[in-house]
Short mmCIF file of C-alpha atoms in Angstrom, two decimals:
data_model
loop_
_atom_site.label_atom_id
_atom_site.label_comp_id
_atom_site.label_asym_id
_atom_site.label_seq_id
_atom_site.Cartn_x
_atom_site.Cartn_y
_atom_site.Cartn_z
CA MET A 22 -7.08 121.61 -14.45
CA GLU A 23 -6.98 123.56 -17.71
CA GLU A 24 -10.10 125.56 -18.49
CA ALA A 25 -10.14 124.33 -22.12
CA PHE A 26 -10.08 120.69 -20.97
CA LEU A 27 -12.91 121.26 -18.49
CA GLU A 28 -15.03 123.01 -21.13
CA LYS A 29 -14.44 120.16 -23.58
CA VAL A 30 -15.41 117.58 -20.94
CA LYS A 31 -18.61 119.52 -20.15
CA GLU A 32 -19.52 119.66 -23.85
CA GLN A 33 -18.82 115.94 -24.35
CA ALA A 34 -20.93 115.05 -21.30
CA ASN A 35 -23.81 117.24 -22.48
CA GLN A 36 -23.73 115.84 -26.01
CA ALA A 37 -23.57 112.26 -24.73
CA ALA A 38 -26.50 112.83 -22.36
CA GLU A 39 -28.61 114.50 -25.05
CA GLU A 40 -27.95 111.68 -27.52
CA LEU A 41 -28.70 108.99 -24.95
CA ILE A 42 -31.91 110.70 -23.84
CA GLY A 43 -33.08 110.88 -27.46
CA LYS A 44 -32.10 107.34 -28.45
CA ALA A 45 -33.46 105.82 -25.24
CA HIS A 46 -36.82 107.60 -25.74
CA LEU A 47 -36.84 108.74 -22.12
CA SER A 48 -39.98 110.41 -20.81
CA GLU A 49 -40.45 113.18 -18.29
CA GLY A 50 -39.83 111.81 -14.79
CA ASP A 51 -37.57 108.96 -15.93
CA ILE A 52 -34.26 108.35 -14.18
CA LEU A 53 -30.78 108.57 -15.71
CA VAL A 54 -28.11 106.93 -13.55
CA VAL A 55 -24.52 108.07 -14.05
CA GLY A 56 -21.33 106.59 -12.72
CA CYS A 57 -18.24 108.69 -13.37
CA SER A 58 -14.58 108.23 -12.54
CA SER A 59 -13.02 111.68 -12.62
CA SER A 60 -9.64 109.93 -12.46
CA GLU A 61 -10.37 108.10 -15.74
CA VAL A 62 -11.66 111.31 -17.36
CA THR A 63 -8.27 112.91 -16.67
CA GLY A 64 -6.39 109.88 -18.01
CA GLU A 65 -5.50 108.25 -14.69
CA ARG A 66 -6.50 104.86 -13.30
CA ILE A 67 -9.91 104.70 -11.60
CA GLY A 68 -9.75 105.62 -7.92
CA THR A 69 -6.29 107.21 -8.01
CA SER A 70 -6.69 110.92 -8.89
CA SER A 71 -10.13 112.13 -7.90
CA SER A 72 -10.82 115.62 -9.27
CA ILE A 73 -13.71 117.78 -8.09
CA GLU A 74 -13.16 120.25 -10.97
CA THR A 75 -13.44 117.46 -13.53
CA ALA A 76 -16.48 115.95 -11.84
CA GLU A 77 -18.16 119.36 -11.76
CA ALA A 78 -17.62 119.80 -15.52
CA VAL A 79 -19.10 116.36 -16.27
CA PHE A 80 -21.98 116.94 -13.85
CA GLU A 81 -22.84 120.34 -15.34
CA GLY A 82 -22.96 118.94 -18.87
CA ILE A 83 -25.19 116.02 -17.93
CA TYR A 84 -27.39 117.90 -15.46
CA GLU A 85 -28.16 120.56 -18.06
CA ALA A 86 -29.53 117.88 -20.41
CA VAL A 87 -31.39 116.08 -17.61
CA ARG A 88 -33.18 119.23 -16.40
CA LYS A 89 -33.99 120.35 -19.95
CA ASN A 90 -35.73 117.03 -20.57
CA GLY A 91 -37.58 116.82 -17.23
CA LEU A 92 -35.62 113.81 -15.97
CA TYR A 93 -34.04 112.86 -12.67
CA LEU A 94 -30.30 112.34 -12.29
CA ALA A 95 -29.05 109.59 -9.99
CA ALA A 96 -25.30 109.82 -9.28
CA GLN A 97 -23.53 106.59 -8.43
CA CYS A 98 -20.86 106.77 -5.74
CA CYS A 99 -17.67 104.72 -5.91
CA GLU A 100 -17.17 101.27 -4.43
CA HIS A 101 -16.08 102.70 -1.05
CA LEU A 102 -19.76 103.52 -0.48
CA ASN A 103 -20.90 100.26 -2.12
CA ARG A 104 -21.96 102.26 -5.20
CA ALA A 105 -24.70 104.04 -3.26
CA ILE A 106 -26.78 106.55 -5.22
CA ILE A 107 -27.11 110.29 -4.59
CA MET A 108 -30.43 111.77 -5.71
CA GLU A 109 -33.00 114.39 -4.90
CA GLU A 110 -35.07 113.57 -1.83
CA GLU A 111 -38.24 114.06 -3.90
CA LEU A 112 -37.23 111.15 -6.14
CA ALA A 113 -36.36 108.88 -3.22
CA LYS A 114 -39.78 109.54 -1.71
CA ARG A 115 -41.55 109.04 -5.05
CA GLU A 116 -39.82 105.67 -5.48
CA ARG A 117 -40.28 104.78 -1.78
CA LEU A 118 -36.56 104.16 -1.36
CA PRO A 119 -35.00 103.88 2.10
CA ILE A 120 -32.62 106.77 2.70
CA VAL A 121 -29.22 105.94 4.18
CA ASN A 122 -26.97 108.25 6.19
CA VAL A 123 -23.78 109.12 4.32
CA ILE A 124 -22.27 112.22 2.77
CA PRO A 125 -19.92 111.37 -0.10
CA GLN A 126 -16.39 112.74 -0.15
CA PRO A 127 -13.89 112.69 -3.04
CA LYS A 128 -12.00 109.67 -1.62
CA ALA A 129 -15.07 107.95 -0.13
CA GLY A 130 -17.89 108.20 -2.61
CA GLY A 131 -16.01 109.86 -5.45
CA SER A 132 -15.89 113.36 -6.87
CA PHE A 133 -18.99 112.87 -9.04
CA GLY A 134 -21.14 111.71 -6.12
CA THR A 135 -19.71 114.50 -3.97
CA THR A 136 -20.54 117.06 -6.66
CA ALA A 137 -24.11 115.77 -6.99
CA TYR A 138 -24.55 115.97 -3.21
CA LYS A 139 -23.42 119.60 -3.27
CA ARG A 140 -25.45 120.60 -6.35
CA PHE A 141 -28.81 118.94 -5.69
CA SER A 142 -31.41 121.01 -3.84
CA HIS A 143 -32.22 118.34 -1.24
CA PRO A 144 -29.70 115.49 -1.71
CA VAL A 145 -30.06 112.10 -0.11
CA ALA A 146 -28.29 108.77 -0.45
CA VAL A 147 -29.97 105.45 -1.18
CA GLU A 148 -28.49 102.01 -1.73
CA HIS A 149 -30.40 100.90 -4.82
CA ILE A 150 -32.35 102.33 -7.73
CA LYS A 151 -33.79 100.99 -10.97
CA ALA A 152 -33.15 103.61 -13.64
CA GLN A 153 -34.47 103.65 -17.22
CA ALA A 154 -31.09 104.60 -18.73
CA GLY A 155 -27.48 105.03 -17.69
CA MET A 156 -24.08 106.42 -18.53
CA ASP A 157 -20.95 104.61 -17.36
CA ILE A 158 -18.01 107.01 -17.60
CA GLY A 159 -14.70 105.29 -16.89
CA ASP A 160 -15.86 101.71 -16.27
CA THR A 161 -17.69 102.38 -13.00
CA LEU A 162 -20.14 99.47 -13.39
CA ILE A 163 -23.63 101.02 -13.20
CA GLY A 164 -25.51 97.88 -14.29
CA MET A 165 -26.76 97.12 -10.78
CA HIS A 166 -28.80 100.34 -10.92
CA LEU A 167 -30.61 99.72 -14.22
CA THR A 168 -34.08 98.25 -14.60
CA GLU A 169 -34.14 94.88 -16.34
CA VAL A 170 -33.53 94.50 -19.33
CA ALA A 171 -30.49 96.70 -20.14
CA VAL A 172 -29.73 97.30 -23.83
CA PRO A 173 -26.56 99.02 -25.08
CA VAL A 174 -27.04 102.37 -26.81
CA ARG A 175 -24.46 103.43 -29.39
CA ILE A 176 -23.88 107.17 -29.56
CA SER A 177 -21.29 109.29 -31.35
CA VAL A 178 -19.45 110.21 -28.12
CA LYS A 179 -17.15 107.31 -27.22
CA GLU A 180 -15.15 109.02 -24.47
CA ILE A 181 -15.53 111.86 -22.01
CA GLY A 182 -12.07 113.28 -21.58
CA GLN A 183 -10.00 110.11 -21.65
CA ALA A 184 -12.61 107.91 -19.97
CA HIS A 185 -14.35 105.12 -21.85
CA LEU A 186 -18.12 105.75 -22.18
CA VAL A 187 -20.82 103.08 -22.28
CA CYS A 188 -24.51 103.99 -22.44
CA ALA A 189 -27.59 101.85 -21.90
CA ARG A 190 -31.35 102.04 -21.95
CA THR A 191 -33.82 99.53 -20.62
CA ARG A 192 -36.81 97.74 -22.11
CA GLY A 193 -39.54 95.51 -20.80
CA LYS A 194 -38.88 91.78 -20.61
CA PHE A 195 -40.17 89.59 -23.43
CA ILE A 196 -42.55 87.00 -22.02
CA GLY A 197 -44.90 84.47 -23.57
CA GLY A 198 -42.72 82.32 -25.80
CA GLU A 199 -42.76 81.76 -29.57
CA ARG A 200 -46.50 82.50 -30.12
CA ALA A 201 -46.38 85.85 -28.29
CA VAL A 202 -46.76 89.15 -30.13
CA TYR A 203 -44.70 92.12 -28.99
CA ASP A 204 -45.30 95.89 -29.10
CA GLN A 205 -42.65 97.19 -31.54
CA ASP A 206 -42.70 100.63 -29.87
CA MET A 207 -41.34 99.06 -26.67
CA LEU A 208 -38.31 97.48 -28.34
#
């Protein structure tokens, strides 16, 4: 992979994460879930050309923003691991999530999940999480790992490499019907 391409991908990922974190009004300790197809980032069809180098560039850009803002990163694996999540053990314990036994590989878990497993201090895998915001890089379908209710977030970065980017935040459910009054800060 060309160094210039990898640097551009890292910058795009960092900018996208920073914008999402700001627009989603995330707080210290919140969770950002990311699904990333390194194949799509390089312009190939999802699941066909897994690239550790590309995944590392995306991971570095996002992880820099996550750490700077005191957040947790949850990395979604590919469908071969049923979209399991790789995270720090500390977060799994905090959320009381059952840990499952799997180590992602580029062709069974994806390059992004594999990279997260290698880069986290104490990585573990879990099956489900409810994150406060998410980045879907390359149509990886992260919705199952977002807290209800997911709301799209429009940012200036539309692609990372050649992969389509969709971002989301979550908000509390509206309850109470037509006479209810809502906290505008929670919208």
